[in-house]
mmCIF file of C-alpha atoms in Angstrom:
data_model
loop_
_atom_site.group_PDB
_atom_site.id
_atom_site.type_symbol
_atom_site.label_atom_id
_atom_site.label_comp_id
_atom_site.label_asym_id
_atom_site.label_seq_id
_atom_site.Cartn_x
_atom_site.Cartn_y
_atom_site.Cartn_z
ATOM 1 C CA UNK C 1 0.000 0.000 0.000
ATOM 2 C CA UNK C 2 0.880 3.655 -0.264
ATOM 3 C CA UNK C 3 2.986 5.323 2.414
ATOM 4 C CA UNK C 4 1.932 8.303 4.468
ATOM 5 C CA UNK C 5 4.201 9.876 7.059
ATOM 6 C CA UNK C 6 3.605 12.293 9.902
ATOM 7 C CA UNK C 7 5.934 14.539 11.809
ATOM 8 C CA UNK C 8 6.466 14.803 14.675
ATOM 9 C CA UNK C 9 5.434 11.465 16.130
ATOM 10 C CA UNK C 10 4.890 13.070 19.510
ATOM 11 C CA UNK C 11 5.029 16.573 20.875
ATOM 12 C CA UNK C 12 4.700 18.176 24.269
ATOM 13 C CA UNK C 13 3.904 21.864 24.483
ATOM 14 C CA UNK C 14 2.823 24.484 26.981
ATOM 15 C CA UNK C 15 -0.715 25.726 27.140
ATOM 16 C CA UNK C 16 -1.276 28.709 24.850
ATOM 17 C CA UNK C 17 1.337 27.802 22.282
ATOM 18 C CA UNK C 18 0.706 26.599 18.732
ATOM 19 C CA UNK C 19 1.761 23.252 17.343
ATOM 20 C CA UNK C 20 2.167 22.275 13.707
ATOM 21 C CA UNK C 21 1.817 18.700 12.510
ATOM 22 C CA UNK C 22 2.907 17.653 9.031
ATOM 23 C CA UNK C 23 1.397 14.913 6.884
ATOM 24 C CA UNK C 24 3.191 13.748 3.767
ATOM 25 C CA UNK C 25 2.303 11.281 1.045
ATOM 26 C CA UNK C 26 5.637 9.706 0.192
ATOM 27 C CA UNK C 27 5.025 7.775 -2.999
ATOM 28 C CA UNK C 28 2.027 9.462 -4.572
ATOM 29 C CA UNK C 29 0.477 12.878 -4.998
ATOM 30 C CA UNK C 30 -2.651 13.402 -2.968
ATOM 31 C CA UNK C 31 -5.108 16.129 -3.853
ATOM 32 C CA UNK C 32 -7.170 15.143 -0.844
ATOM 33 C CA UNK C 33 -5.993 14.455 2.681
ATOM 34 C CA UNK C 34 -7.935 14.048 5.880
ATOM 35 C CA UNK C 35 -7.287 14.853 9.527
ATOM 36 C CA UNK C 36 -8.627 12.785 12.398
ATOM 37 C CA UNK C 37 -8.431 13.006 16.156
ATOM 38 C CA UNK C 38 -8.620 10.114 18.576
ATOM 39 C CA UNK C 39 -9.036 10.322 22.330
ATOM 40 C CA UNK C 40 -8.048 7.381 24.561
ATOM 41 C CA UNK C 41 -10.268 4.340 24.171
ATOM 42 C CA UNK C 42 -12.364 6.084 21.557
ATOM 43 C CA UNK C 43 -12.666 5.750 17.805
ATOM 44 C CA UNK C 44 -11.224 8.091 15.210
ATOM 45 C CA UNK C 45 -13.165 11.289 14.666
ATOM 46 C CA UNK C 46 -12.895 13.015 11.323
ATOM 47 C CA UNK C 47 -11.973 16.668 11.801
ATOM 48 C CA UNK C 48 -11.567 18.011 8.299
ATOM 49 C CA UNK C 49 -10.911 17.309 4.654
ATOM 50 C CA UNK C 50 -7.855 19.017 3.222
ATOM 51 C CA UNK C 51 -7.929 19.875 -0.467
ATOM 52 C CA UNK C 52 -4.798 20.929 -2.329
ATOM 53 C CA UNK C 53 -5.033 24.526 -3.443
ATOM 54 C CA UNK C 54 -8.305 25.304 -1.696
ATOM 55 C CA UNK C 55 -9.801 25.752 1.728
ATOM 56 C CA UNK C 56 -10.287 22.793 3.991
ATOM 57 C CA UNK C 57 -13.755 21.476 4.736
ATOM 58 C CA UNK C 58 -14.384 21.091 8.441
ATOM 59 C CA UNK C 59 -16.741 18.643 10.102
ATOM 60 C CA UNK C 60 -19.520 20.012 12.233
ATOM 61 C CA UNK C 61 -18.312 21.135 15.631
ATOM 62 C CA UNK C 62 -14.652 21.499 14.654
ATOM 63 C CA UNK C 63 -13.329 25.040 15.064
ATOM 64 C CA UNK C 64 -11.601 26.065 11.863
ATOM 65 C CA UNK C 65 -9.824 28.978 13.537
ATOM 66 C CA UNK C 66 -8.345 26.676 16.135
ATOM 67 C CA UNK C 67 -7.320 23.876 13.806
ATOM 68 C CA UNK C 68 -5.688 25.523 10.806
ATOM 69 C CA UNK C 69 -5.154 23.300 7.808
ATOM 70 C CA UNK C 70 -2.897 24.090 4.888
ATOM 71 C CA UNK C 71 -2.520 21.837 1.848
ATOM 72 C CA UNK C 72 -0.050 23.829 -0.185
ATOM 73 C CA UNK C 73 1.367 20.997 -2.241
ATOM 74 C CA UNK C 74 0.253 17.640 -3.562
ATOM 75 C CA UNK C 75 2.350 15.789 -1.010
ATOM 76 C CA UNK C 76 2.020 17.897 2.130
ATOM 77 C CA UNK C 77 -0.800 18.933 4.410
ATOM 78 C CA UNK C 78 -0.263 20.620 7.754
ATOM 79 C CA UNK C 79 -2.486 20.891 10.798
ATOM 80 C CA UNK C 80 -1.755 23.700 13.229
ATOM 81 C CA UNK C 81 -3.362 23.555 16.646
ATOM 82 C CA UNK C 82 -3.481 27.199 17.700
ATOM 83 C CA UNK C 83 -3.420 28.312 21.324
ATOM 84 C CA UNK C 84 -3.384 24.735 22.482
ATOM 85 C CA UNK C 85 -4.973 23.797 25.785
ATOM 86 C CA UNK C 86 -4.821 20.582 27.794
ATOM 87 C CA UNK C 87 -8.144 19.436 26.352
ATOM 88 C CA UNK C 88 -6.520 19.440 22.904
ATOM 89 C CA UNK C 89 -4.230 16.652 24.024
ATOM 90 C CA UNK C 90 -5.007 13.765 21.719
ATOM 91 C CA UNK C 91 -3.745 11.454 18.986
ATOM 92 C CA UNK C 92 -3.904 13.223 15.636
ATOM 93 C CA UNK C 93 -3.903 11.068 12.516
ATOM 94 C CA UNK C 94 -3.865 12.058 8.876
ATOM 95 C CA UNK C 95 -4.763 10.077 5.812
ATOM 96 C CA UNK C 96 -4.239 10.612 2.109
ATOM 97 C CA UNK C 97 -6.416 9.461 -0.737
ATOM 98 C CA UNK C 98 -4.654 7.770 -3.623
ATOM 99 C CA UNK C 99 -5.688 9.447 -6.881
ATOM 100 C CA UNK C 100 -7.997 7.631 -9.248
ATOM 101 C CA UNK C 101 -5.397 7.180 -11.958
ATOM 102 C CA UNK C 102 -3.389 5.050 -9.535
ATOM 103 C CA UNK C 103 -6.189 3.218 -7.721
ATOM 104 C CA UNK C 104 -9.703 3.336 -9.133
ATOM 105 C CA UNK C 105 -11.375 3.239 -5.712
ATOM 106 C CA UNK C 106 -9.092 5.982 -4.351
ATOM 107 C CA UNK C 107 -8.187 4.076 -1.212
ATOM 108 C CA UNK C 108 -7.163 6.116 1.800
ATOM 109 C CA UNK C 109 -3.933 5.334 3.593
ATOM 110 C CA UNK C 110 -3.164 6.571 7.065
ATOM 111 C CA UNK C 111 -0.140 8.051 8.715
ATOM 112 C CA UNK C 112 1.300 6.696 11.963
ATOM 113 C CA UNK C 113 -0.232 9.472 14.046
ATOM 114 C CA UNK C 114 1.060 12.293 16.230
ATOM 115 C CA UNK C 115 0.530 12.254 19.953
ATOM 116 C CA UNK C 116 0.050 15.747 21.348
ATOM 117 C CA UNK C 117 0.315 16.505 25.050
ATOM 118 C CA UNK C 118 -0.493 20.022 26.183
ATOM 119 C CA UNK C 119 0.674 20.882 29.662
ATOM 120 C CA UNK U 1 -22.714 7.297 4.692
ATOM 121 C CA UNK U 2 -24.365 4.078 5.810
ATOM 122 C CA UNK U 3 -23.830 3.074 9.392
ATOM 123 C CA UNK U 4 -22.258 -0.200 10.374
ATOM 124 C CA UNK U 5 -22.707 -2.479 13.362
ATOM 125 C CA UNK U 6 -19.916 -4.657 14.680
ATOM 126 C CA UNK U 7 -19.532 -6.741 17.837
ATOM 127 C CA UNK U 8 -17.401 -4.854 20.364
ATOM 128 C CA UNK U 9 -14.979 -7.714 20.916
ATOM 129 C CA UNK U 10 -13.999 -11.158 19.697
ATOM 130 C CA UNK U 11 -11.375 -13.731 20.607
ATOM 131 C CA UNK U 12 -9.535 -16.125 18.359
ATOM 132 C CA UNK U 13 -6.916 -18.807 18.926
ATOM 133 C CA UNK U 14 -3.624 -18.370 17.152
ATOM 134 C CA UNK U 15 -3.528 -20.276 13.869
ATOM 135 C CA UNK U 16 -7.296 -20.434 13.559
ATOM 136 C CA UNK U 17 -9.435 -18.382 11.214
ATOM 137 C CA UNK U 18 -10.859 -15.148 12.588
ATOM 138 C CA UNK U 19 -14.256 -14.237 11.159
ATOM 139 C CA UNK U 20 -15.312 -10.680 11.895
ATOM 140 C CA UNK U 21 -18.908 -9.778 11.039
ATOM 141 C CA UNK U 22 -20.308 -6.413 10.045
ATOM 142 C CA UNK U 23 -23.885 -5.351 9.433
ATOM 143 C CA UNK U 24 -24.605 -2.501 7.021
ATOM 144 C CA UNK U 25 -28.288 -2.933 6.333
ATOM 145 C CA UNK U 26 -28.775 0.600 4.965
ATOM 146 C CA UNK U 27 -25.965 0.403 2.439
ATOM 147 C CA UNK U 28 -26.635 1.979 -0.933
ATOM 148 C CA UNK U 29 -25.779 0.582 -4.334
ATOM 149 C CA UNK U 30 -22.700 2.718 -4.850
ATOM 150 C CA UNK U 31 -21.220 2.350 -1.379
ATOM 151 C CA UNK U 32 -18.111 0.272 -0.931
ATOM 152 C CA UNK U 33 -17.303 -1.731 2.193
ATOM 153 C CA UNK U 34 -13.840 -0.984 3.572
ATOM 154 C CA UNK U 35 -11.987 -2.729 6.351
ATOM 155 C CA UNK U 36 -9.175 -1.158 8.345
ATOM 156 C CA UNK U 37 -7.462 -2.214 11.513
ATOM 157 C CA UNK U 38 -5.692 -0.233 14.189
ATOM 158 C CA UNK U 39 -3.025 -1.715 16.347
ATOM 159 C CA UNK U 40 -2.612 0.091 19.638
ATOM 160 C CA UNK U 41 -1.154 3.595 19.298
ATOM 161 C CA UNK U 42 -0.699 3.349 15.530
ATOM 162 C CA UNK U 43 -2.546 4.755 12.535
ATOM 163 C CA UNK U 44 -5.195 2.575 10.873
ATOM 164 C CA UNK U 45 -3.969 0.046 8.342
ATOM 165 C CA UNK U 46 -5.908 -0.656 5.166
ATOM 166 C CA UNK U 47 -6.929 -4.297 4.824
ATOM 167 C CA UNK U 48 -9.383 -4.784 1.984
ATOM 168 C CA UNK U 49 -12.480 -3.376 0.339
ATOM 169 C CA UNK U 50 -15.284 -4.556 -1.931
ATOM 170 C CA UNK U 51 -18.541 -3.588 -3.575
ATOM 171 C CA UNK U 52 -20.519 -6.770 -4.141
ATOM 172 C CA UNK U 53 -18.114 -9.526 -5.113
ATOM 173 C CA UNK U 54 -16.032 -11.430 -2.619
ATOM 174 C CA UNK U 55 -12.468 -10.201 -2.471
ATOM 175 C CA UNK U 56 -9.188 -11.737 -1.353
ATOM 176 C CA UNK U 57 -5.714 -10.350 -0.924
ATOM 177 C CA UNK U 58 -2.587 -11.324 0.956
ATOM 178 C CA UNK U 59 -4.026 -10.131 4.244
ATOM 179 C CA UNK U 60 -7.614 -11.280 4.288
ATOM 180 C CA UNK U 61 -10.791 -12.262 2.492
ATOM 181 C CA UNK U 62 -13.975 -10.242 2.359
ATOM 182 C CA UNK U 63 -17.277 -12.016 1.970
ATOM 183 C CA UNK U 64 -20.252 -9.792 1.120
ATOM 184 C CA UNK U 65 -23.757 -11.222 1.221
ATOM 185 C CA UNK U 66 -25.812 -11.153 -1.942
ATOM 186 C CA UNK U 67 -28.131 -8.455 -0.577
ATOM 187 C CA UNK U 68 -25.042 -6.508 0.589
ATOM 188 C CA UNK U 69 -26.539 -5.922 3.999
ATOM 189 C CA UNK U 70 -23.679 -7.621 5.784
ATOM 190 C CA UNK U 71 -20.120 -8.751 5.275
ATOM 191 C CA UNK U 72 -17.461 -10.836 6.984
ATOM 192 C CA UNK U 73 -13.762 -10.224 7.130
ATOM 193 C CA UNK U 74 -11.779 -13.436 7.340
ATOM 194 C CA UNK U 75 -8.220 -13.672 8.573
ATOM 195 C CA UNK U 76 -7.428 -17.245 7.544
ATOM 196 C CA UNK U 77 -4.648 -17.975 10.029
ATOM 197 C CA UNK U 78 -4.665 -15.448 12.836
ATOM 198 C CA UNK U 79 -1.408 -14.603 14.576
ATOM 199 C CA UNK U 80 -0.727 -12.678 17.763
ATOM 200 C CA UNK U 81 0.167 -9.656 15.628
ATOM 201 C CA UNK U 82 -3.375 -9.570 14.302
ATOM 202 C CA UNK U 83 -4.610 -8.391 17.698
ATOM 203 C CA UNK U 84 -6.136 -4.991 16.883
ATOM 204 C CA UNK U 85 -9.356 -3.044 16.545
ATOM 205 C CA UNK U 86 -10.990 -3.839 13.220
ATOM 206 C CA UNK U 87 -13.186 -1.230 11.585
ATOM 207 C CA UNK U 88 -15.824 -1.900 8.957
ATOM 208 C CA UNK U 89 -16.747 1.261 7.038
ATOM 209 C CA UNK U 90 -18.997 1.956 4.091
ATOM 210 C CA UNK U 91 -17.992 4.723 1.728
ATOM 211 C CA UNK U 92 -19.688 6.339 -1.199
ATOM 212 C CA UNK U 93 -17.483 6.360 -4.251
ATOM 213 C CA UNK U 94 -17.392 9.912 -5.484
ATOM 214 C CA UNK U 95 -15.167 11.031 -8.296
ATOM 215 C CA UNK U 96 -13.079 14.085 -7.530
ATOM 216 C CA UNK U 97 -15.198 15.028 -4.569
ATOM 217 C CA UNK U 98 -14.695 15.559 -0.892
ATOM 218 C CA UNK U 99 -17.486 13.105 -0.311
ATOM 219 C CA UNK U 100 -16.301 9.578 0.144
ATOM 220 C CA UNK U 101 -14.914 10.372 3.547
ATOM 221 C CA UNK U 102 -14.382 7.558 6.022
ATOM 222 C CA UNK U 103 -16.328 7.755 9.259
ATOM 223 C CA UNK U 104 -15.153 5.300 11.858
ATOM 224 C CA UNK U 105 -17.445 3.481 14.247
ATOM 225 C CA UNK U 106 -16.300 1.699 17.381
ATOM 226 C CA UNK U 107 -15.014 -1.376 15.573
ATOM 227 C CA UNK U 108 -14.309 -4.855 16.938
ATOM 228 C CA UNK U 109 -11.436 -5.493 19.309
ATOM 229 C CA UNK U 110 -9.967 -8.785 18.127
ATOM 230 C CA UNK U 111 -7.731 -10.539 20.601
ATOM 231 C CA UNK U 112 -5.682 -13.460 19.329
ATOM 232 C CA UNK U 113 -4.460 -15.695 22.110
ATOM 233 C CA UNK U 114 -1.695 -18.307 22.059
#
């Protein structure tokens, strides 16, 4: 399957600071990437859809001004958690959709996740 | 997207086949069934997907009933490393659209024991 990477794998920050998480598709160009959040013992929750060259589409209840998404290239999407607070501590996971000309069903492949701890 | 129902947990002996069921009774004609698994503290791993025909790859087999209201993921020879949460998801196939997103349910915690 296709490879998606995330950086950093874990980050600890102070309350009120901003944290940027990178998601890269390593062996394909992805016009669409997705960002998820997962709290302990819970399932993945879709936060937003990141589209290359356009604004992200946020799921209901997700604050777009708090979770800034930039998809400036076909292989990179970034999620910035602004003014992070302890309740933002979570496991953040991205995925990238393989384009149709590579896989007809446009399968999504996931990154390894980034664990954020806000003190 | 259609909702899915999975048992919260299942056990399987190492070396035996693991059969994980999923109900998706409201599935539409153009919705695919996808299976992913998540090993603790890792990102989900793609396993297999199908529309109406049974599918097999190096990881697993997917059996979809004729009415498409349910499916079963089969791991033919489970190993300890197959212990994970398995998610069954239905997704609309949309060309060049932001639809077709994957919404995860609670999945099935499969525990493979020696």
